[in-house]
mmCIF file of C-alpha atoms in Angstrom:
data_model
loop_
_atom_site.group_PDB
_atom_site.id
_atom_site.type_symbol
_atom_site.label_atom_id
_atom_site.label_comp_id
_atom_site.label_asym_id
_atom_site.label_seq_id
_atom_site.Cartn_x
_atom_site.Cartn_y
_atom_site.Cartn_z
ATOM 1 C CA MET D 1 -196.140 -0.345 29.736
ATOM 2 C CA LEU D 2 -197.920 2.238 27.531
ATOM 3 C CA LEU D 3 -196.332 4.767 25.216
ATOM 4 C CA SER D 4 -198.249 8.051 25.284
ATOM 5 C CA ARG D 5 -196.294 9.862 22.552
ATOM 6 C CA PRO D 6 -198.809 10.750 19.809
ATOM 7 C CA ILE D 7 -198.061 9.685 16.262
ATOM 8 C CA ARG D 8 -197.452 12.577 13.871
ATOM 9 C CA PHE D 9 -199.084 12.468 10.427
ATOM 10 C CA GLY D 10 -197.997 14.579 7.477
ATOM 11 C CA ALA D 11 -197.220 14.713 3.780
ATOM 12 C CA ASN D 12 -194.154 15.273 1.676
ATOM 13 C CA TYR D 13 -195.161 18.457 -0.115
ATOM 14 C CA VAL D 14 -195.211 18.339 -3.907
ATOM 15 C CA PRO D 15 -196.853 21.536 -5.212
ATOM 16 C CA SER D 16 -199.930 20.890 -7.336
ATOM 17 C CA ALA D 17 -198.750 23.393 -9.958
ATOM 18 C CA GLY D 18 -195.291 23.137 -11.493
ATOM 19 C CA TRP D 19 -193.846 20.372 -9.272
ATOM 20 C CA PHE D 20 -190.601 21.551 -7.597
ATOM 21 C CA HIS D 21 -189.917 23.827 -10.546
ATOM 22 C CA SER D 22 -192.431 26.088 -8.797
ATOM 23 C CA TRP D 23 -189.540 27.322 -6.628
ATOM 24 C CA LEU D 24 -188.517 29.322 -9.706
ATOM 25 C CA ASP D 25 -191.875 31.124 -9.694
ATOM 26 C CA PRO D 26 -193.330 30.866 -6.157
ATOM 27 C CA SER D 27 -197.080 31.231 -5.702
ATOM 28 C CA PRO D 28 -198.357 31.687 -2.144
ATOM 29 C CA ASP D 29 -201.907 31.219 -3.407
ATOM 30 C CA THR D 30 -200.967 27.781 -4.737
ATOM 31 C CA TYR D 31 -199.448 26.923 -1.368
ATOM 32 C CA ARG D 32 -202.633 28.035 0.380
ATOM 33 C CA ARG D 33 -204.849 25.884 -1.805
ATOM 34 C CA ASP D 34 -202.566 22.890 -1.378
ATOM 35 C CA PHE D 35 -202.204 23.278 2.374
ATOM 36 C CA GLU D 36 -205.952 23.649 2.730
ATOM 37 C CA ASP D 37 -206.225 20.190 1.145
ATOM 38 C CA LEU D 38 -203.737 18.687 3.570
ATOM 39 C CA ALA D 39 -205.040 20.301 6.748
ATOM 40 C CA GLY D 40 -208.524 19.234 5.680
ATOM 41 C CA ILE D 41 -207.692 15.539 6.055
ATOM 42 C CA GLY D 42 -206.113 16.019 9.467
ATOM 43 C CA LEU D 43 -202.416 16.226 8.649
ATOM 44 C CA ASP D 44 -200.271 18.160 11.120
ATOM 45 C CA HIS D 45 -197.049 18.718 9.162
ATOM 46 C CA VAL D 46 -195.394 18.924 5.764
ATOM 47 C CA ARG D 47 -191.875 18.078 4.665
ATOM 48 C CA VAL D 48 -190.612 20.608 2.119
ATOM 49 C CA PHE D 49 -187.806 20.480 -0.441
ATOM 50 C CA PRO D 50 -185.937 23.644 -1.434
ATOM 51 C CA VAL D 51 -183.845 22.930 -4.526
ATOM 52 C CA TRP D 52 -180.211 23.359 -3.542
ATOM 53 C CA PRO D 53 -178.623 24.752 -6.761
ATOM 54 C CA TRP D 54 -181.334 27.385 -7.073
ATOM 55 C CA ILE D 55 -180.352 28.795 -3.672
ATOM 56 C CA GLN D 56 -176.587 28.224 -3.958
ATOM 57 C CA PRO D 57 -175.794 28.509 -7.692
ATOM 58 C CA ASN D 58 -172.145 29.228 -6.919
ATOM 59 C CA ARG D 59 -170.100 27.875 -4.041
ATOM 60 C CA ALA D 60 -169.568 31.417 -2.790
ATOM 61 C CA LEU D 61 -173.118 32.682 -3.434
ATOM 62 C CA ILE D 62 -176.227 31.904 -1.378
ATOM 63 C CA ARG D 63 -179.222 33.774 -2.802
ATOM 64 C CA ARG D 64 -181.165 35.652 -0.139
ATOM 65 C CA ARG D 65 -184.230 35.654 -2.393
ATOM 66 C CA GLY D 66 -184.125 31.858 -2.512
ATOM 67 C CA VAL D 67 -183.963 31.670 1.278
ATOM 68 C CA ASP D 68 -186.850 34.142 1.582
ATOM 69 C CA ASP D 69 -188.955 31.995 -0.779
ATOM 70 C CA VAL D 70 -188.548 29.067 1.620
ATOM 71 C CA LEU D 71 -189.585 31.256 4.562
ATOM 72 C CA GLU D 72 -192.651 32.435 2.659
ATOM 73 C CA LEU D 73 -193.815 28.851 2.141
ATOM 74 C CA ILE D 74 -193.235 28.069 5.819
ATOM 75 C CA ASP D 75 -195.303 31.099 6.825
ATOM 76 C CA VAL D 76 -198.186 30.000 4.610
ATOM 77 C CA ALA D 77 -198.083 26.537 6.188
ATOM 78 C CA ALA D 78 -198.460 28.194 9.585
ATOM 79 C CA GLU D 79 -201.718 29.783 8.406
ATOM 80 C CA PHE D 80 -203.158 26.253 8.240
ATOM 81 C CA GLY D 81 -201.699 24.991 11.502
ATOM 82 C CA LEU D 82 -199.069 22.910 9.738
ATOM 83 C CA SER D 83 -195.608 22.483 11.163
ATOM 84 C CA VAL D 84 -192.721 22.074 8.742
ATOM 85 C CA ALA D 85 -189.664 19.870 8.291
ATOM 86 C CA VAL D 86 -187.125 21.285 5.842
ATOM 87 C CA ASP D 87 -184.803 19.154 3.706
ATOM 88 C CA LEU D 88 -181.547 20.850 2.729
ATOM 89 C CA LEU D 89 -179.964 19.094 -0.263
ATOM 90 C CA GLN D 90 -182.110 18.434 -3.305
ATOM 91 C CA GLY D 91 -180.314 16.545 -4.424
ATOM 92 C CA HIS D 92 -182.522 13.692 -5.566
ATOM 93 C CA LEU D 93 -186.234 14.193 -6.299
ATOM 94 C CA SER D 94 -188.569 11.836 -8.171
ATOM 95 C CA SER D 95 -185.739 10.291 -10.268
ATOM 96 C CA PHE D 96 -184.065 13.632 -11.082
ATOM 97 C CA ASP D 97 -180.832 14.829 -9.498
ATOM 98 C CA PHE D 98 -180.387 18.549 -8.868
ATOM 99 C CA LEU D 99 -176.749 19.465 -8.446
ATOM 100 C CA PRO D 100 -175.135 22.889 -8.846
ATOM 101 C CA SER D 101 -172.885 23.508 -11.814
ATOM 102 C CA TRP D 102 -169.921 23.942 -9.487
ATOM 103 C CA VAL D 103 -169.795 20.169 -8.937
ATOM 104 C CA LEU D 104 -170.437 19.215 -12.585
ATOM 105 C CA THR D 105 -168.684 19.172 -16.020
ATOM 106 C CA TRP D 106 -165.018 20.172 -15.716
ATOM 107 C CA HIS D 107 -165.678 21.113 -12.081
ATOM 108 C CA ARG D 108 -166.746 17.523 -11.385
ATOM 109 C CA ARG D 109 -166.010 16.433 -7.845
ATOM 110 C CA SER D 110 -167.841 14.311 -5.313
ATOM 111 C CA VAL D 111 -170.238 16.085 -2.976
ATOM 112 C CA PHE D 112 -169.220 13.578 -0.302
ATOM 113 C CA THR D 113 -165.424 13.619 -0.482
ATOM 114 C CA ASP D 114 -164.188 16.912 -1.923
ATOM 115 C CA ARG D 115 -163.177 19.292 0.862
ATOM 116 C CA ASP D 116 -164.123 22.492 -0.965
ATOM 117 C CA VAL D 117 -167.539 21.106 -1.869
ATOM 118 C CA ARG D 118 -168.147 19.972 1.688
ATOM 119 C CA ASP D 119 -167.256 23.417 2.979
ATOM 120 C CA GLY D 120 -169.652 24.977 0.466
ATOM 121 C CA ILE D 121 -172.461 22.644 1.527
ATOM 122 C CA ALA D 122 -171.749 23.415 5.174
ATOM 123 C CA ALA D 123 -172.126 27.138 4.484
ATOM 124 C CA TYR D 124 -175.428 26.512 2.700
ATOM 125 C CA ALA D 125 -176.672 24.258 5.522
ATOM 126 C CA ASP D 126 -175.765 26.834 8.149
ATOM 127 C CA THR D 127 -177.436 29.723 6.307
ATOM 128 C CA LEU D 128 -180.689 27.950 5.456
ATOM 129 C CA THR D 129 -180.979 26.253 8.846
ATOM 130 C CA ARG D 130 -180.517 29.519 10.740
ATOM 131 C CA ALA D 131 -183.158 31.140 8.551
ATOM 132 C CA VAL D 132 -185.829 28.464 8.938
ATOM 133 C CA ALA D 133 -185.162 28.186 12.677
ATOM 134 C CA SER D 134 -186.569 31.721 12.973
ATOM 135 C CA ARG D 135 -190.048 30.291 12.307
ATOM 136 C CA ASP D 136 -191.927 28.771 15.228
ATOM 137 C CA ASN D 137 -193.667 26.132 13.110
ATOM 138 C CA VAL D 138 -190.419 24.543 11.867
ATOM 139 C CA PHE D 139 -189.569 21.418 13.865
ATOM 140 C CA ALA D 140 -186.889 19.551 11.893
ATOM 141 C CA VAL D 141 -184.099 19.884 9.353
ATOM 142 C CA THR D 142 -183.058 16.851 7.291
ATOM 143 C CA LEU D 143 -179.715 16.865 5.488
ATOM 144 C CA GLY D 144 -181.394 15.982 2.201
ATOM 145 C CA ASN D 145 -183.815 13.699 0.453
ATOM 146 C CA GLU D 146 -182.264 10.224 0.159
ATOM 147 C CA VAL D 147 -178.801 11.664 -0.245
ATOM 148 C CA ASN D 148 -177.420 8.161 -0.883
ATOM 149 C CA ASN D 149 -179.173 8.278 -4.276
ATOM 150 C CA LEU D 150 -176.403 10.694 -5.313
ATOM 151 C CA TYR D 151 -174.037 7.686 -5.224
ATOM 152 C CA PRO D 152 -172.475 6.227 -7.394
ATOM 153 C CA ALA D 153 -172.385 9.395 -9.532
ATOM 154 C CA ASN D 154 -170.622 10.946 -6.546
ATOM 155 C CA PRO D 155 -168.010 8.430 -5.360
ATOM 156 C CA THR D 156 -167.661 7.838 -1.643
ATOM 157 C CA THR D 157 -166.592 5.276 0.916
ATOM 158 C CA PRO D 158 -168.359 4.179 4.102
ATOM 159 C CA GLN D 159 -165.920 6.247 6.144
ATOM 160 C CA GLU D 160 -166.378 9.364 4.009
ATOM 161 C CA SER D 161 -170.168 8.934 3.924
ATOM 162 C CA ARG D 162 -170.377 8.841 7.689
ATOM 163 C CA SER D 163 -167.912 11.718 8.098
ATOM 164 C CA TRP D 164 -169.875 13.839 5.609
ATOM 165 C CA ALA D 165 -173.194 13.282 7.383
ATOM 166 C CA ALA D 166 -171.785 13.674 10.905
ATOM 167 C CA GLU D 167 -170.155 16.949 9.932
ATOM 168 C CA LEU D 168 -173.402 18.356 8.531
ATOM 169 C CA ILE D 169 -175.462 17.166 11.498
ATOM 170 C CA ASP D 170 -173.084 19.173 13.683
ATOM 171 C CA VAL D 171 -173.612 22.237 11.458
ATOM 172 C CA VAL D 172 -177.396 21.925 11.715
ATOM 173 C CA ARG D 173 -177.312 21.415 15.482
ATOM 174 C CA ALA D 174 -175.093 24.438 15.992
ATOM 175 C CA ALA D 175 -177.317 26.587 13.781
ATOM 176 C CA ALA D 176 -180.608 25.419 15.319
ATOM 177 C CA PRO D 177 -180.165 23.555 18.606
ATOM 178 C CA GLY D 178 -183.924 23.565 19.201
ATOM 179 C CA LEU D 179 -184.775 21.625 16.031
ATOM 180 C CA LEU D 180 -184.537 17.947 15.214
ATOM 181 C CA SER D 181 -181.564 17.237 12.967
ATOM 182 C CA LEU D 182 -181.966 14.209 10.706
ATOM 183 C CA HIS D 183 -180.218 12.019 8.107
ATOM 184 C CA SER D 184 -182.351 10.625 5.250
ATOM 185 C CA LEU D 185 -181.412 7.492 3.294
ATOM 186 C CA TYR D 186 -183.267 5.135 0.971
ATOM 187 C CA ASP D 187 -183.367 1.419 1.668
ATOM 188 C CA ALA D 188 -180.153 0.329 -0.067
ATOM 189 C CA THR D 189 -178.745 1.326 3.318
ATOM 190 C CA TRP D 190 -180.608 -1.630 4.828
ATOM 191 C CA TYR D 191 -180.492 -4.245 2.068
ATOM 192 C CA ASP D 192 -177.472 -3.739 -0.234
ATOM 193 C CA PRO D 193 -174.306 -5.327 1.222
ATOM 194 C CA GLY D 194 -171.969 -3.140 -0.834
ATOM 195 C CA HIS D 195 -173.681 0.204 -0.303
ATOM 196 C CA PRO D 196 -171.341 2.855 1.196
ATOM 197 C CA PHE D 197 -174.040 4.327 3.483
ATOM 198 C CA HIS D 198 -174.433 1.965 6.421
ATOM 199 C CA PRO D 199 -177.326 1.180 8.775
ATOM 200 C CA ALA D 200 -175.270 2.459 11.717
ATOM 201 C CA ASP D 201 -175.130 5.896 10.054
ATOM 202 C CA ASN D 202 -178.933 5.992 9.891
ATOM 203 C CA VAL D 203 -179.436 5.046 13.546
ATOM 204 C CA ASP D 204 -176.485 6.874 15.112
ATOM 205 C CA LEU D 205 -176.562 10.238 13.362
ATOM 206 C CA GLY D 206 -179.300 12.758 14.022
ATOM 207 C CA ASP D 207 -182.046 12.860 16.628
ATOM 208 C CA LEU D 208 -184.400 10.304 15.083
ATOM 209 C CA THR D 209 -183.986 7.432 12.664
ATOM 210 C CA THR D 210 -185.772 7.916 9.338
ATOM 211 C CA VAL D 211 -186.881 5.105 7.025
ATOM 212 C CA HIS D 212 -188.463 5.194 3.557
ATOM 213 C CA SER D 213 -190.747 2.285 2.662
ATOM 214 C CA TRP D 214 -191.324 1.634 -1.039
ATOM 215 C CA VAL D 215 -192.800 -1.696 -2.099
ATOM 216 C CA PHE D 216 -191.529 -1.334 -5.671
ATOM 217 C CA ASN D 217 -188.175 -2.514 -4.286
ATOM 218 C CA GLY D 218 -189.309 -6.094 -4.967
ATOM 219 C CA VAL D 219 -191.540 -6.584 -1.926
ATOM 220 C CA SER D 220 -194.786 -6.436 -3.899
ATOM 221 C CA GLU D 221 -193.520 -9.218 -6.158
ATOM 222 C CA ILE D 222 -193.440 -11.599 -3.192
ATOM 223 C CA ASP D 223 -197.162 -11.776 -2.499
ATOM 224 C CA GLY D 224 -198.952 -9.050 -4.464
ATOM 225 C CA PRO D 225 -200.287 -5.603 -3.574
ATOM 226 C CA LEU D 226 -202.142 -6.641 -0.431
ATOM 227 C CA GLY D 227 -200.100 -9.630 0.668
ATOM 228 C CA PRO D 228 -198.629 -9.755 4.178
ATOM 229 C CA ALA D 229 -195.070 -9.049 3.031
ATOM 230 C CA THR D 230 -196.241 -5.952 1.148
ATOM 231 C CA VAL D 231 -198.438 -4.387 3.794
ATOM 232 C CA THR D 232 -195.952 -5.036 6.621
ATOM 233 C CA HIS D 233 -192.881 -3.730 4.810
ATOM 234 C CA ALA D 234 -193.068 -0.354 6.571
ATOM 235 C CA ASP D 235 -193.312 -2.089 9.940
ATOM 236 C CA TYR D 236 -190.379 -4.339 8.984
ATOM 237 C CA LEU D 237 -188.158 -1.347 8.224
ATOM 238 C CA VAL D 238 -189.154 0.363 11.467
ATOM 239 C CA GLU D 239 -188.214 -2.832 13.322
ATOM 240 C CA LEU D 240 -184.867 -3.207 11.534
ATOM 241 C CA ALA D 241 -184.077 0.367 12.530
ATOM 242 C CA ALA D 242 -185.145 -0.149 16.139
ATOM 243 C CA ALA D 243 -183.105 -3.352 16.348
ATOM 244 C CA THR D 244 -179.991 -1.697 14.948
ATOM 245 C CA ALA D 245 -179.980 1.376 17.214
ATOM 246 C CA LEU D 246 -177.854 1.258 20.332
ATOM 247 C CA ASP D 247 -180.503 3.313 22.130
ATOM 248 C CA PRO D 248 -183.530 1.009 22.531
ATOM 249 C CA ALA D 249 -185.796 4.042 23.004
ATOM 250 C CA ARG D 250 -184.714 5.826 19.804
ATOM 251 C CA PRO D 251 -187.836 6.750 17.770
ATOM 252 C CA VAL D 252 -188.222 5.965 14.065
ATOM 253 C CA TRP D 253 -189.891 8.318 11.585
ATOM 254 C CA LEU D 254 -191.538 6.652 8.593
ATOM 255 C CA GLN D 255 -190.565 9.669 6.539
ATOM 256 C CA GLU D 256 -191.744 8.365 3.173
ATOM 257 C CA ILE D 257 -194.374 5.842 2.205
ATOM 258 C CA GLY D 258 -196.725 5.855 -0.765
ATOM 259 C CA VAL D 259 -198.981 3.827 -3.026
ATOM 260 C CA PRO D 260 -196.968 3.223 -6.210
ATOM 261 C CA LEU D 261 -198.476 2.061 -9.477
ATOM 262 C CA PRO D 262 -198.446 -0.585 -10.870
ATOM 263 C CA ASP D 263 -197.259 -2.398 -7.738
ATOM 264 C CA VAL D 264 -200.454 -1.353 -5.958
ATOM 265 C CA PRO D 265 -203.327 -0.914 -8.446
ATOM 266 C CA GLY D 266 -205.677 1.998 -7.898
ATOM 267 C CA ALA D 267 -208.490 -0.308 -6.828
ATOM 268 C CA ASP D 268 -206.315 -1.559 -3.942
ATOM 269 C CA ALA D 269 -204.956 1.813 -2.823
ATOM 270 C CA ALA D 270 -207.311 2.408 0.102
ATOM 271 C CA GLU D 271 -206.912 -1.125 1.422
ATOM 272 C CA PHE D 272 -203.109 -0.856 1.122
ATOM 273 C CA VAL D 273 -203.226 2.331 3.206
ATOM 274 C CA ARG D 274 -205.460 0.702 5.795
ATOM 275 C CA ARG D 275 -203.475 -2.517 6.211
ATOM 276 C CA THR D 276 -200.084 -0.820 6.132
ATOM 277 C CA LEU D 277 -200.988 1.790 8.720
ATOM 278 C CA ASP D 278 -202.824 -0.667 10.959
ATOM 279 C CA ALA D 279 -199.582 -2.638 11.106
ATOM 280 C CA VAL D 280 -197.059 0.155 11.571
ATOM 281 C CA THR D 281 -199.044 2.438 13.911
ATOM 282 C CA ALA D 282 -199.071 -0.356 16.494
ATOM 283 C CA ASN D 283 -195.272 -0.170 16.635
ATOM 284 C CA PRO D 284 -194.089 1.623 19.805
ATOM 285 C CA ALA D 285 -190.930 2.825 18.023
ATOM 286 C CA LEU D 286 -192.936 4.810 15.464
ATOM 287 C CA TRP D 287 -192.601 8.599 15.748
ATOM 288 C CA GLY D 288 -194.664 9.603 12.740
ATOM 289 C CA VAL D 289 -195.825 8.896 9.198
ATOM 290 C CA THR D 290 -195.253 11.310 6.306
ATOM 291 C CA TRP D 291 -196.986 10.313 3.071
ATOM 292 C CA TRP D 292 -195.387 10.587 -0.345
ATOM 293 C CA CYS D 293 -196.785 12.718 -1.590
ATOM 294 C CA SER D 294 -199.292 15.535 -1.234
ATOM 295 C CA HIS D 295 -200.328 16.070 -4.875
ATOM 296 C CA ASP D 296 -200.036 14.295 -8.184
ATOM 297 C CA LEU D 297 -197.548 15.404 -10.796
ATOM 298 C CA ASP D 298 -199.080 17.275 -13.717
ATOM 299 C CA ARG D 299 -198.859 15.123 -16.846
ATOM 300 C CA SER D 300 -197.992 18.176 -18.910
ATOM 301 C CA LEU D 301 -194.462 17.723 -17.479
ATOM 302 C CA ALA D 302 -192.296 15.233 -19.328
ATOM 303 C CA ASP D 303 -189.773 12.483 -18.711
ATOM 304 C CA TYR D 304 -190.697 11.187 -15.271
ATOM 305 C CA PRO D 305 -191.045 7.485 -14.482
ATOM 306 C CA GLU D 306 -194.698 6.590 -14.941
ATOM 307 C CA ARG D 307 -195.326 5.875 -11.247
ATOM 308 C CA GLU D 308 -194.247 9.390 -10.243
ATOM 309 C CA TYR D 309 -197.301 11.008 -11.829
ATOM 310 C CA ASP D 310 -199.924 9.405 -9.580
ATOM 311 C CA LEU D 311 -198.410 9.236 -6.090
ATOM 312 C CA GLY D 312 -200.378 12.172 -4.682
ATOM 313 C CA LEU D 313 -203.046 12.074 -2.026
ATOM 314 C CA PHE D 314 -204.774 14.723 -4.158
ATOM 315 C CA THR D 315 -205.044 15.247 -7.893
ATOM 316 C CA VAL D 316 -203.625 18.422 -9.413
ATOM 317 C CA ASP D 317 -207.163 19.836 -9.368
ATOM 318 C CA HIS D 318 -207.436 19.144 -5.623
ATOM 319 C CA ARG D 319 -209.699 16.094 -5.619
ATOM 320 C CA PRO D 320 -208.943 13.704 -2.734
ATOM 321 C CA LYS D 321 -208.050 10.225 -3.922
ATOM 322 C CA PRO D 322 -209.027 6.983 -2.158
ATOM 323 C CA ALA D 323 -205.671 6.916 -0.365
ATOM 324 C CA ALA D 324 -206.359 10.381 1.078
ATOM 325 C CA LYS D 325 -209.784 9.405 2.334
ATOM 326 C CA GLU D 326 -208.475 6.247 3.971
ATOM 327 C CA LEU D 327 -205.528 8.107 5.498
ATOM 328 C CA GLU D 328 -207.972 10.638 6.954
ATOM 329 C CA ALA D 329 -210.007 7.816 8.487
ATOM 330 C CA VAL D 330 -206.934 6.178 10.016
ATOM 331 C CA ILE D 331 -205.708 9.481 11.448
ATOM 332 C CA GLY D 332 -209.056 10.007 13.135
ATOM 333 C CA GLU D 333 -209.030 6.529 14.630
ATOM 334 C CA VAL D 334 -205.445 6.806 15.866
ATOM 335 C CA ARG D 335 -206.094 10.163 17.483
ATOM 336 C CA ARG D 336 -209.304 9.002 19.149
ATOM 337 C CA ALA D 337 -207.387 6.064 20.608
ATOM 338 C CA ALA D 338 -204.398 8.184 21.623
ATOM 339 C CA GLY D 339 -205.545 8.499 25.218
ATOM 340 C CA THR D 340 -205.107 4.786 25.717
ATOM 341 C CA GLY D 341 -201.478 4.873 24.540
ATOM 342 C CA ARG D 342 -199.599 2.222 22.575
ATOM 343 C CA ALA D 343 -198.683 -0.897 24.445
ATOM 344 C CA THR D 344 -194.961 -1.592 24.595
ATOM 345 C CA GLY D 345 -195.078 -4.632 26.845
ATOM 346 C CA GLY D 346 -195.699 -8.270 26.094
ATOM 347 C CA ARG D 347 -194.187 -8.241 22.628
ATOM 348 C CA ARG D 348 -192.448 -11.095 20.923
ATOM 349 C CA ALA D 349 -189.262 -10.615 18.935
ATOM 350 C CA LEU D 350 -187.465 -12.572 16.246
ATOM 351 C CA ARG D 351 -183.718 -12.857 16.682
ATOM 352 C CA CYS D 352 -181.926 -11.404 13.646
ATOM 353 C CA PRO D 353 -178.970 -13.510 12.500
ATOM 354 C CA VAL D 354 -176.810 -10.419 12.065
ATOM 355 C CA ASP D 355 -176.196 -7.112 13.816
ATOM 356 C CA LEU D 356 -176.422 -4.708 10.893
ATOM 357 C CA ARG D 357 -174.466 -1.993 12.647
ATOM 358 C CA THR D 358 -171.350 -4.160 12.904
ATOM 359 C CA ARG D 359 -171.753 -6.459 9.888
ATOM 360 C CA PRO D 360 -173.124 -4.319 7.045
ATOM 361 C CA GLU D 361 -171.577 -6.685 4.498
ATOM 362 C CA ARG D 362 -174.300 -9.178 5.542
ATOM 363 C CA ARG D 363 -177.233 -6.871 4.766
ATOM 364 C CA ALA D 364 -178.506 -9.167 2.007
ATOM 365 C CA GLU D 365 -179.505 -11.624 4.739
ATOM 366 C CA VAL D 366 -182.351 -9.329 5.840
ATOM 367 C CA ALA D 367 -183.478 -8.220 2.366
ATOM 368 C CA PRO D 368 -187.106 -8.852 1.370
ATOM 369 C CA GLY D 369 -187.733 -12.384 0.174
ATOM 370 C CA GLY D 370 -184.835 -13.912 2.079
ATOM 371 C CA PRO D 371 -185.227 -16.537 4.826
ATOM 372 C CA PHE D 372 -185.191 -14.063 7.721
ATOM 373 C CA HIS D 373 -187.705 -11.691 6.171
ATOM 374 C CA THR D 374 -189.929 -14.605 5.125
ATOM 375 C CA GLU D 375 -189.987 -15.958 8.672
ATOM 376 C CA TRP D 376 -190.660 -12.509 10.137
ATOM 377 C CA VAL D 377 -193.609 -12.025 7.759
ATOM 378 C CA ARG D 378 -194.996 -15.463 8.662
ATOM 379 C CA LEU D 379 -194.819 -14.816 12.397
ATOM 380 C CA ARG D 380 -195.996 -11.207 12.025
ATOM 381 C CA GLN D 381 -199.391 -12.412 10.817
ATOM 382 C CA ALA D 382 -200.172 -13.517 14.372
ATOM 383 C CA GLY D 383 -199.594 -9.992 15.724
ATOM 384 C CA PRO D 384 -196.882 -7.365 16.281
ATOM 385 C CA LEU D 385 -193.394 -8.803 16.080
ATOM 386 C CA ALA D 386 -190.216 -7.003 17.073
ATOM 387 C CA ILE D 387 -186.705 -7.692 15.797
ATOM 388 C CA VAL D 388 -183.611 -7.881 17.974
ATOM 389 C CA ALA D 389 -180.020 -8.106 16.808
ATOM 390 C CA GLY D 390 -178.408 -11.434 17.528
ATOM 391 C CA ASP D 391 -175.845 -10.107 19.987
ATOM 392 C CA ARG D 392 -178.414 -8.011 21.869
ATOM 393 C CA ALA D 393 -181.186 -10.598 22.167
ATOM 394 C CA ASP D 394 -180.028 -11.507 25.692
ATOM 395 C CA ASP D 395 -179.637 -7.937 26.971
ATOM 396 C CA ALA D 396 -182.415 -7.802 29.553
ATOM 397 C CA GLN D 397 -182.458 -3.999 29.865
ATOM 398 C CA HIS D 398 -182.620 -3.558 26.099
ATOM 399 C CA LEU D 399 -185.536 -5.994 25.868
ATOM 400 C CA ARG D 400 -187.425 -4.372 28.763
ATOM 401 C CA THR D 401 -187.082 -0.884 27.276
ATOM 402 C CA ARG D 402 -188.532 -2.128 23.998
ATOM 403 C CA GLY D 403 -191.319 -4.022 25.741
ATOM 404 C CA ILE D 404 -190.103 -7.445 24.588
ATOM 405 C CA ASP D 405 -190.699 -10.437 26.837
ATOM 406 C CA ALA D 406 -189.984 -13.355 24.479
ATOM 407 C CA VAL D 407 -187.296 -13.844 21.823
ATOM 408 C CA ILE D 408 -187.770 -16.396 19.042
ATOM 409 C CA THR D 409 -184.754 -17.871 17.312
ATOM 410 C CA GLN D 410 -185.273 -18.678 13.652
ATOM 411 C CA ALA D 411 -185.310 -22.410 12.916
#
């Protein structure tokens, strides 16, 4: 069986001038220059990050000017044929948390559990979603960028975390039924047994599953910048997500992936892009790839982790970096081959010892470097390798839908 759905390619948009502080002084000309860079290498979309407290500085005040600034950026993206996914809660960006004063200091209360705060966020989500849905080139709204990074500063429980996200997904769907509504979490969701955001939340809530693949989580220490564990980590996360979903046809968006220093030295950046994308674009569950990020961070800005400065596809003066050139080449190859589709039949799968949706306390068993991951990496070197949850490995319909015809049980 062949999957004809084309793979989407985009970038997480970091403005070349002023980082996200540029929302305080928007420059459509800067957007145009940046989007010209991105469209020029064949990208079809951008993911954008309005900063929440600058639009809703008080629980009862949503600034119309802030909303209009977001719409202006979306309109400029349309000039370059770029569609747009909008994240709502920023929230967490490049190691900084942006929270409004009405949840801080003597107002301190958890964004996940306090009823008044949740109602305020719901009002913000409804207003911004309705506004961006008025633009034809907007295709998705994500609740926020890795919202689970706001824990533990904002206490929560697994039950409250799921309730919070489900409630906001309903708000987004009601405000914009024609858009994808999504939940974005970093990989503690998949690997940390005590984390209060569970894998089931990621694969049950919203219209697609999103995963963020960062090899500075310890993966690159296993076998180096170009080792098989490193360059298949994105594919591994996509497979964990596909295995955990109840719907075997649920797509997975690789919503963030980048080339972080020093884990991947500059000399290896292009090859990392090539090997990683060759692996993950063969995966029939993959919906799209969105690179982190579009442009480097200007070194005149202080106090960021060192790796954050050089993650861009382009420098701040708009020079394409080796990663950008290799990404452009891969995009061209994938699109030229799109007519042949992606094969979903004849795949092998490794039986996972745990169903992550029902046993999240056992997440450490699938973390990078453990026995299951090590075996998956070893077998993956012979070709694409799916993952199936232990209690679904004998479900014939599930296996057929995912194109799996042989299940391997780990020795």
